[in-house]
Structures are given as C-alpha cells and as structure tokens.
mmCIF file with all atom_site columns, C-alpha atoms in Angstrom:
data_model
loop_
_atom_site.group_PDB
_atom_site.id
_atom_site.type_symbol
_atom_site.label_atom_id
_atom_site.label_alt_id
_atom_site.label_comp_id
_atom_site.label_asym_id
_atom_site.label_entity_id
_atom_site.label_seq_id
_atom_site.pdbx_PDB_ins_code
_atom_site.Cartn_x
_atom_site.Cartn_y
_atom_site.Cartn_z
_atom_site.occupancy
_atom_site.B_iso_or_equiv
_atom_site.pdbx_formal_charge
_atom_site.auth_seq_id
_atom_site.auth_comp_id
_atom_site.auth_asym_id
_atom_site.auth_atom_id
_atom_site.pdbx_PDB_model_num
ATOM 1   C CA . MET C 1 1   ? -20.918 -59.115  4.689  1.00 67.00 ? 1   MET C CA 1
ATOM 2   C CA . ALA C 1 2   ? -18.493 -59.116  7.257  1.00 84.00 ? 2   ALA C CA 1
ATOM 3   C CA . GLU C 1 3   ? -15.971 -56.116  7.619  1.00 94.00 ? 3   GLU C CA 1
ATOM 4   C CA . PRO C 1 4   ? -12.442 -56.720  6.057  1.00 96.00 ? 4   PRO C CA 1
ATOM 5   C CA . VAL C 1 5   ? -9.730  -56.513  8.589  1.00 97.00 ? 5   VAL C CA 1
ATOM 6   C CA . SER C 1 6   ? -6.622  -54.532  7.856  1.00 97.00 ? 6   SER C CA 1
ATOM 7   C CA . ARG C 1 7   ? -3.304  -55.604  7.312  1.00 97.00 ? 7   ARG C CA 1
ATOM 8   C CA . ALA C 1 8   ? -2.300  -53.523  10.080 1.00 97.00 ? 8   ALA C CA 1
ATOM 9   C CA . ASP C 1 9   ? -4.683  -55.281  12.296 1.00 97.00 ? 9   ASP C CA 1
ATOM 10  C CA . VAL C 1 10  ? -3.218  -58.907  11.378 1.00 98.00 ? 10  VAL C CA 1
ATOM 11  C CA . GLN C 1 11  ? 0.369   -57.502  11.622 1.00 96.00 ? 11  GLN C CA 1
ATOM 12  C CA . ALA C 1 12  ? -0.377  -56.033  15.246 1.00 97.00 ? 12  ALA C CA 1
ATOM 13  C CA . PHE C 1 13  ? -2.062  -59.505  16.366 1.00 97.00 ? 13  PHE C CA 1
ATOM 14  C CA . TYR C 1 14  ? 0.766   -61.435  14.984 1.00 96.00 ? 14  TYR C CA 1
ATOM 15  C CA . GLU C 1 15  ? 3.411   -59.673  16.517 1.00 95.00 ? 15  GLU C CA 1
ATOM 16  C CA . ALA C 1 16  ? 1.554   -59.339  19.912 1.00 95.00 ? 16  ALA C CA 1
ATOM 17  C CA . LEU C 1 17  ? 1.233   -63.079  19.641 1.00 93.00 ? 17  LEU C CA 1
ATOM 18  C CA . ALA C 1 18  ? 5.129   -63.690  18.757 1.00 92.00 ? 18  ALA C CA 1
ATOM 19  C CA . SER C 1 19  ? 5.964   -61.112  21.939 1.00 91.00 ? 19  SER C CA 1
ATOM 20  C CA . ARG C 1 20  ? 3.844   -63.706  24.486 1.00 88.00 ? 20  ARG C CA 1
ATOM 21  C CA . ASP C 1 21  ? 3.330   -60.162  25.770 1.00 92.00 ? 21  ASP C CA 1
ATOM 22  C CA . PRO C 1 22  ? -0.136  -60.604  27.291 1.00 92.00 ? 22  PRO C CA 1
ATOM 23  C CA . VAL C 1 23  ? -1.277  -57.022  27.452 1.00 94.00 ? 23  VAL C CA 1
ATOM 24  C CA . ARG C 1 24  ? -0.328  -56.512  23.895 1.00 96.00 ? 24  ARG C CA 1
ATOM 25  C CA . LEU C 1 25  ? -2.310  -60.037  22.972 1.00 95.00 ? 25  LEU C CA 1
ATOM 26  C CA . ALA C 1 26  ? -5.283  -58.670  24.951 1.00 97.00 ? 26  ALA C CA 1
ATOM 27  C CA . HIS C 1 27  ? -5.603  -55.716  22.860 1.00 97.00 ? 27  HIS C CA 1
ATOM 28  C CA . CYS C 1 28  ? -6.155  -57.618  20.125 1.00 98.00 ? 28  CYS C CA 1
ATOM 29  C CA . LEU C 1 29  ? -8.373  -60.112  21.134 1.00 98.00 ? 29  LEU C CA 1
ATOM 30  C CA . ALA C 1 30  ? -12.417 -59.534  21.251 1.00 98.00 ? 30  ALA C CA 1
ATOM 31  C CA . ASP C 1 31  ? -13.673 -60.469  25.137 1.00 98.00 ? 31  ASP C CA 1
ATOM 32  C CA . ASP C 1 32  ? -15.605 -63.684  24.016 1.00 98.00 ? 32  ASP C CA 1
ATOM 33  C CA . VAL C 1 33  ? -12.768 -65.118  21.606 1.00 98.00 ? 33  VAL C CA 1
ATOM 34  C CA . GLU C 1 34  ? -12.668 -68.826  20.853 1.00 98.00 ? 34  GLU C CA 1
ATOM 35  C CA . TRP C 1 35  ? -9.182  -70.184  20.371 1.00 96.00 ? 35  TRP C CA 1
ATOM 36  C CA . LEU C 1 36  ? -8.463  -74.005  19.029 1.00 96.00 ? 36  LEU C CA 1
ATOM 37  C CA . MET C 1 37  ? -5.174  -75.697  18.955 1.00 92.00 ? 37  MET C CA 1
ATOM 38  C CA . SER C 1 38  ? -6.014  -78.782  17.258 1.00 91.00 ? 38  SER C CA 1
ATOM 39  C CA . GLY C 1 39  ? -3.875  -81.698  18.406 1.00 82.00 ? 39  GLY C CA 1
ATOM 40  C CA . PRO C 1 40  ? -3.640  -84.601  21.171 1.00 80.00 ? 40  PRO C CA 1
ATOM 41  C CA . VAL C 1 41  ? -4.197  -82.844  24.307 1.00 83.00 ? 41  VAL C CA 1
ATOM 42  C CA . GLU C 1 42  ? -3.163  -86.119  26.470 1.00 81.00 ? 42  GLU C CA 1
ATOM 43  C CA . ILE C 1 43  ? 0.298   -85.185  25.198 1.00 76.00 ? 43  ILE C CA 1
ATOM 44  C CA . PHE C 1 44  ? 0.545   -81.596  24.706 1.00 76.00 ? 44  PHE C CA 1
ATOM 45  C CA . SER C 1 45  ? -1.506  -79.555  26.907 1.00 78.00 ? 45  SER C CA 1
ATOM 46  C CA . PHE C 1 46  ? -1.442  -76.202  25.030 1.00 80.00 ? 46  PHE C CA 1
ATOM 47  C CA . CYS C 1 47  ? -3.589  -78.137  22.159 1.00 84.00 ? 47  CYS C CA 1
ATOM 48  C CA . GLY C 1 48  ? -7.399  -77.793  23.133 1.00 90.00 ? 48  GLY C CA 1
ATOM 49  C CA . TYR C 1 49  ? -10.066 -75.444  23.201 1.00 95.00 ? 49  TYR C CA 1
ATOM 50  C CA . ARG C 1 50  ? -10.300 -71.686  25.211 1.00 95.00 ? 50  ARG C CA 1
ATOM 51  C CA . ARG C 1 51  ? -12.999 -69.241  25.175 1.00 97.00 ? 51  ARG C CA 1
ATOM 52  C CA . GLY C 1 52  ? -12.895 -65.822  26.293 1.00 98.00 ? 52  GLY C CA 1
ATOM 53  C CA . LYS C 1 53  ? -10.118 -63.270  26.382 1.00 97.00 ? 53  LYS C CA 1
ATOM 54  C CA . ALA C 1 54  ? -8.664  -63.936  29.857 1.00 96.00 ? 54  ALA C CA 1
ATOM 55  C CA . ALA C 1 55  ? -8.200  -68.207  29.149 1.00 95.00 ? 55  ALA C CA 1
ATOM 56  C CA . VAL C 1 56  ? -6.321  -67.238  25.643 1.00 94.00 ? 56  VAL C CA 1
ATOM 57  C CA . VAL C 1 57  ? -4.069  -64.681  27.906 1.00 94.00 ? 57  VAL C CA 1
ATOM 58  C CA . ASP C 1 58  ? -3.510  -66.985  30.696 1.00 92.00 ? 58  ASP C CA 1
ATOM 59  C CA . TYR C 1 59  ? -2.830  -70.039  27.920 1.00 89.00 ? 59  TYR C CA 1
ATOM 60  C CA . MET C 1 60  ? -0.319  -67.688  26.149 1.00 88.00 ? 60  MET C CA 1
ATOM 61  C CA . ALA C 1 61  ? 1.033   -66.115  29.370 1.00 88.00 ? 61  ALA C CA 1
ATOM 62  C CA . ARG C 1 62  ? 1.510   -69.275  31.612 1.00 87.00 ? 62  ARG C CA 1
ATOM 63  C CA . LEU C 1 63  ? 0.683   -72.295  30.434 1.00 83.00 ? 63  LEU C CA 1
ATOM 64  C CA . VAL C 1 64  ? 2.625   -72.383  26.931 1.00 84.00 ? 64  VAL C CA 1
ATOM 65  C CA . PRO C 1 65  ? 5.976   -70.954  28.903 1.00 82.00 ? 65  PRO C CA 1
ATOM 66  C CA . SER C 1 66  ? 5.759   -73.227  31.376 1.00 84.00 ? 66  SER C CA 1
ATOM 67  C CA . MET C 1 67  ? 6.241   -76.033  28.655 1.00 82.00 ? 67  MET C CA 1
ATOM 68  C CA . PHE C 1 68  ? 8.268   -74.507  26.109 1.00 85.00 ? 68  PHE C CA 1
ATOM 69  C CA . ALA C 1 69  ? 10.724  -71.543  26.125 1.00 89.00 ? 69  ALA C CA 1
ATOM 70  C CA . VAL C 1 70  ? 9.775   -70.029  22.639 1.00 89.00 ? 70  VAL C CA 1
ATOM 71  C CA . LYS C 1 71  ? 13.476  -69.001  20.592 1.00 92.00 ? 71  LYS C CA 1
ATOM 72  C CA . ARG C 1 72  ? 12.155  -68.116  17.256 1.00 92.00 ? 72  ARG C CA 1
ATOM 73  C CA . PHE C 1 73  ? 8.764   -67.492  16.068 1.00 91.00 ? 73  PHE C CA 1
ATOM 74  C CA . GLU C 1 74  ? 8.327   -66.101  12.374 1.00 94.00 ? 74  GLU C CA 1
ATOM 75  C CA . PRO C 1 75  ? 5.718   -66.101  9.793  1.00 94.00 ? 75  PRO C CA 1
ATOM 76  C CA . GLU C 1 76  ? 6.287   -68.088  6.586  1.00 94.00 ? 76  GLU C CA 1
ATOM 77  C CA . GLU C 1 77  ? 3.349   -66.719  4.863  1.00 96.00 ? 77  GLU C CA 1
ATOM 78  C CA . ILE C 1 78  ? 0.494   -64.322  5.840  1.00 97.00 ? 78  ILE C CA 1
ATOM 79  C CA . VAL C 1 79  ? -2.707  -64.508  3.623  1.00 98.00 ? 79  VAL C CA 1
ATOM 80  C CA . ILE C 1 80  ? -5.703  -62.086  4.283  1.00 98.00 ? 80  ILE C CA 1
ATOM 81  C CA . ASP C 1 81  ? -9.013  -62.286  2.772  1.00 98.00 ? 81  ASP C CA 1
ATOM 82  C CA . GLY C 1 82  ? -11.964 -60.218  4.060  1.00 97.00 ? 82  GLY C CA 1
ATOM 83  C CA . ASP C 1 83  ? -12.293 -60.927  7.753  1.00 98.00 ? 83  ASP C CA 1
ATOM 84  C CA . LYS C 1 84  ? -10.211 -63.769  7.612  1.00 98.00 ? 84  LYS C CA 1
ATOM 85  C CA . ALA C 1 85  ? -6.391  -64.274  7.957  1.00 98.00 ? 85  ALA C CA 1
ATOM 86  C CA . ALA C 1 86  ? -4.336  -67.444  7.584  1.00 98.00 ? 86  ALA C CA 1
ATOM 87  C CA . ILE C 1 87  ? -0.770  -67.844  8.900  1.00 97.00 ? 87  ILE C CA 1
ATOM 88  C CA . ILE C 1 88  ? 2.000   -70.293  8.682  1.00 96.00 ? 88  ILE C CA 1
ATOM 89  C CA . ASN C 1 89  ? 4.401   -69.826  11.341 1.00 94.00 ? 89  ASN C CA 1
ATOM 90  C CA . ASN C 1 90  ? 8.113   -71.558  11.629 1.00 93.00 ? 90  ASN C CA 1
ATOM 91  C CA . ILE C 1 91  ? 8.605   -72.008  15.226 1.00 91.00 ? 91  ILE C CA 1
ATOM 92  C CA . ALA C 1 92  ? 12.192  -73.355  17.138 1.00 92.00 ? 92  ALA C CA 1
ATOM 93  C CA . SER C 1 93  ? 11.446  -73.685  21.304 1.00 90.00 ? 93  SER C CA 1
ATOM 94  C CA . VAL C 1 94  ? 13.221  -75.361  24.031 1.00 92.00 ? 94  VAL C CA 1
ATOM 95  C CA . GLN C 1 95  ? 11.071  -78.439  25.785 1.00 86.00 ? 95  GLN C CA 1
ATOM 96  C CA . LYS C 1 96  ? 11.582  -77.080  29.569 1.00 87.00 ? 96  LYS C CA 1
ATOM 97  C CA . ASP C 1 97  ? 11.497  -80.854  31.258 1.00 86.00 ? 97  ASP C CA 1
ATOM 98  C CA . THR C 1 98  ? 14.011  -82.130  28.605 1.00 86.00 ? 98  THR C CA 1
ATOM 99  C CA . GLY C 1 99  ? 16.221  -79.317  27.281 1.00 90.00 ? 99  GLY C CA 1
ATOM 100 C CA . ARG C 1 100 ? 15.326  -80.654  23.669 1.00 87.00 ? 100 ARG C CA 1
ATOM 101 C CA . ILE C 1 101 ? 15.177  -78.246  21.017 1.00 89.00 ? 101 ILE C CA 1
ATOM 102 C CA . LEU C 1 102 ? 12.106  -78.627  19.050 1.00 87.00 ? 102 LEU C CA 1
ATOM 103 C CA . THR C 1 103 ? 11.205  -76.892  15.247 1.00 89.00 ? 103 THR C CA 1
ATOM 104 C CA . TYR C 1 104 ? 8.039   -76.870  14.008 1.00 89.00 ? 104 TYR C CA 1
ATOM 105 C CA . GLN C 1 105 ? 5.471   -75.499  11.944 1.00 91.00 ? 105 GLN C CA 1
ATOM 106 C CA . THR C 1 106 ? 2.200   -74.239  12.746 1.00 92.00 ? 106 THR C CA 1
ATOM 107 C CA . ALA C 1 107 ? -1.014  -73.024  10.589 1.00 96.00 ? 107 ALA C CA 1
ATOM 108 C CA . ILE C 1 108 ? -3.504  -70.618  12.406 1.00 97.00 ? 108 ILE C CA 1
ATOM 109 C CA . PHE C 1 109 ? -6.919  -69.501  11.078 1.00 98.00 ? 109 PHE C CA 1
ATOM 110 C CA . VAL C 1 110 ? -7.971  -66.330  12.719 1.00 98.00 ? 110 VAL C CA 1
ATOM 111 C CA . VAL C 1 111 ? -11.362 -64.338  12.052 1.00 98.00 ? 111 VAL C CA 1
ATOM 112 C CA . PHE C 1 112 ? -11.485 -60.818  13.103 1.00 98.00 ? 112 PHE C CA 1
ATOM 113 C CA . SER C 1 113 ? -14.298 -58.549  13.939 1.00 97.00 ? 113 SER C CA 1
ATOM 114 C CA . GLY C 1 114 ? -13.937 -54.891  14.503 1.00 96.00 ? 114 GLY C CA 1
ATOM 115 C CA . GLY C 1 115 ? -9.747  -54.919  14.623 1.00 96.00 ? 115 GLY C CA 1
ATOM 116 C CA . LYS C 1 116 ? -10.110 -58.015  17.432 1.00 98.00 ? 116 LYS C CA 1
ATOM 117 C CA . VAL C 1 117 ? -9.409  -61.615  17.153 1.00 98.00 ? 117 VAL C CA 1
ATOM 118 C CA . ILE C 1 118 ? -13.063 -63.455  17.362 1.00 98.00 ? 118 ILE C CA 1
ATOM 119 C CA . SER C 1 119 ? -11.757 -66.793  16.713 1.00 98.00 ? 119 SER C CA 1
ATOM 120 C CA . LEU C 1 120 ? -8.517  -68.699  16.186 1.00 98.00 ? 120 LEU C CA 1
ATOM 121 C CA . LYS C 1 121 ? -8.332  -72.075  15.033 1.00 98.00 ? 121 LYS C CA 1
ATOM 122 C CA . GLY C 1 122 ? -4.536  -73.632  14.716 1.00 95.00 ? 122 GLY C CA 1
ATOM 123 C CA . VAL C 1 123 ? -3.004  -77.010  13.677 1.00 93.00 ? 123 VAL C CA 1
ATOM 124 C CA . ALA C 1 124 ? 0.796   -77.809  14.671 1.00 85.00 ? 124 ALA C CA 1
ATOM 125 C CA . ASP C 1 125 ? 2.870   -80.814  13.032 1.00 79.00 ? 125 ASP C CA 1
ATOM 126 C CA . THR C 1 126 ? 2.371   -82.253  16.744 1.00 72.00 ? 126 THR C CA 1
ATOM 127 C CA . PHE C 1 127 ? 3.352   -85.593  15.076 1.00 71.00 ? 127 PHE C CA 1
ATOM 128 C CA . GLY C 1 128 ? 7.051   -84.309  14.490 1.00 75.00 ? 128 GLY C CA 1
ATOM 129 C CA . MET C 1 129 ? 7.354   -82.555  17.969 1.00 74.00 ? 129 MET C CA 1
ATOM 130 C CA . ALA C 1 130 ? 6.288   -85.670  19.677 1.00 72.00 ? 130 ALA C CA 1
ATOM 131 C CA . GLU C 1 131 ? 9.594   -87.663  17.606 1.00 76.00 ? 131 GLU C CA 1
ATOM 132 C CA . GLN C 1 132 ? 11.796  -85.029  18.328 1.00 74.00 ? 132 GLN C CA 1
ATOM 133 C CA . LEU C 1 133 ? 10.585  -85.139  22.105 1.00 71.00 ? 133 LEU C CA 1
ATOM 134 C CA . VAL C 1 134 ? 10.867  -89.010  21.953 1.00 72.00 ? 134 VAL C CA 1
ATOM 135 C CA . GLY C 1 135 ? 14.262  -88.675  19.918 1.00 77.00 ? 135 GLY C CA 1
ATOM 136 C CA . HIS C 1 136 ? 13.727  -91.083  17.411 1.00 77.00 ? 136 HIS C CA 1
ATOM 137 C CA . LEU C 1 137 ? 11.469  -91.666  14.638 1.00 76.00 ? 137 LEU C CA 1
ATOM 138 C CA . ILE C 1 138 ? 7.819   -93.166  15.279 1.00 78.00 ? 138 ILE C CA 1
ATOM 139 C CA . ASP C 1 139 ? 6.513   -95.796  13.324 1.00 79.00 ? 139 ASP C CA 1
ATOM 140 C CA . PRO C 1 140 ? 2.747   -94.689  12.478 1.00 74.00 ? 140 PRO C CA 1
ATOM 141 C CA . TYR C 1 141 ? 2.275   -98.156  11.366 1.00 73.00 ? 141 TYR C CA 1
ATOM 142 C CA . PHE C 1 142 ? 3.328   -100.428 14.344 1.00 72.00 ? 142 PHE C CA 1
ATOM 143 C CA . CYS C 1 143 ? 0.431   -100.949 16.729 1.00 62.00 ? 143 CYS C CA 1
ATOM 144 C CA . ALA C 1 144 ? 1.548   -103.180 19.967 1.00 59.00 ? 144 ALA C CA 1
ATOM 145 C CA . THR C 1 145 ? -2.281  -104.019 20.159 1.00 58.00 ? 145 THR C CA 1
ATOM 146 C CA . VAL C 1 146 ? -3.193  -105.632 17.131 1.00 52.00 ? 146 VAL C CA 1
ATOM 147 C CA . ALA C 1 147 ? -3.729  -109.099 17.544 1.00 52.00 ? 147 ALA C CA 1
ATOM 148 C CA . ALA C 1 148 ? -1.012  -111.296 15.700 1.00 52.00 ? 148 ALA C CA 1
ATOM 149 C CA . PRO C 1 149 ? -1.945  -114.238 13.451 1.00 54.00 ? 149 PRO C CA 1
ATOM 150 C CA . LYS C 1 150 ? -1.498  -117.099 16.425 1.00 53.00 ? 150 LYS C CA 1
ATOM 151 C CA . ASP C 1 151 ? -3.270  -114.838 18.842 1.00 47.00 ? 151 ASP C CA 1
ATOM 152 C CA . VAL C 1 152 ? -6.833  -116.393 19.395 1.00 51.00 ? 152 VAL C CA 1
ATOM 153 C CA . VAL C 1 153 ? -9.466  -113.977 19.058 1.00 45.00 ? 153 VAL C CA 1
ATOM 154 C CA . THR C 1 154 ? -13.422 -114.661 20.195 1.00 45.00 ? 154 THR C CA 1
ATOM 155 C CA . LEU C 1 155 ? -16.177 -112.698 19.576 1.00 42.00 ? 155 LEU C CA 1
#
C-alpha cells in the first residue's frame, strides 16, 4: 500500500501551482512526473501530455503565461485519500491575444509518492472557455458538415 500524502504536502503543492513560481513548483515534483491536462490541444495548447519535471516547469512558467494572465486561482474543494488528492479550482484569467476575461473551473487528480507529485490528470471546462473566447454561445448540436435532406449522398 502506498504511503499517505500529508495535508501539508498537498497544500505546499497547491500553493506552488497557484504561485506559478517555477522553483517552488519544481520542489514539489518528482523527476519523472507525468502531467496530463485533457482537452482539445488544437484550440488550447496548454492541454496535452507532459513528462518530466523540466517539461512541466516549462509548461507552467512559459507556455501558460504566454497565453493567459491568471488573476485568480482558488481551491473550491480539496479531498485527500491515501496517496491521492483531488482539487477543484476556480480560475479567472485574461487571454493575452484578446484581453477577454475567462472564468472557469478545473479539476485535478494528483498522485504523490514521498511527498512529491508523480502524476497529475486534469480536466478544464474548455467548452465554456471556448464560448467565452468567441464571445457567444456555441450550439453543440449544429454541424455544418451533416448532409441535408436535399443533398445527394452515395456510398
């Protein structure tokens, strides 16, 4: 059975993550950490898979700030169970290209070993973010490529 993570280690990680300080964050990560933020990489390049401390630190210190200025990063809920923690975050940021203010939630699921993060899997409300970026609601049922009744379709 894995060693339970302490609330202090979870809190230190969360504070390092919220600070975006690469030195603080690196201190909380295992050398071979696996980091996955689910979402459409084609739209949000901050989504996707990274492996290793250097890749994650670069992601947090360079990639994310090049796209967003994070103004608020607050935990709504932190649950710890054994070597795992689940955190729901409320985030407000400004998209650098447009100046639009985005408010959204993320959920991250973190596995610790020896007080260090060895795995993080996250999901964000990227659909809500996309609507905020384009400035209007998106109809998820509209698809311009679906054949209309008058179209001729052959197989």
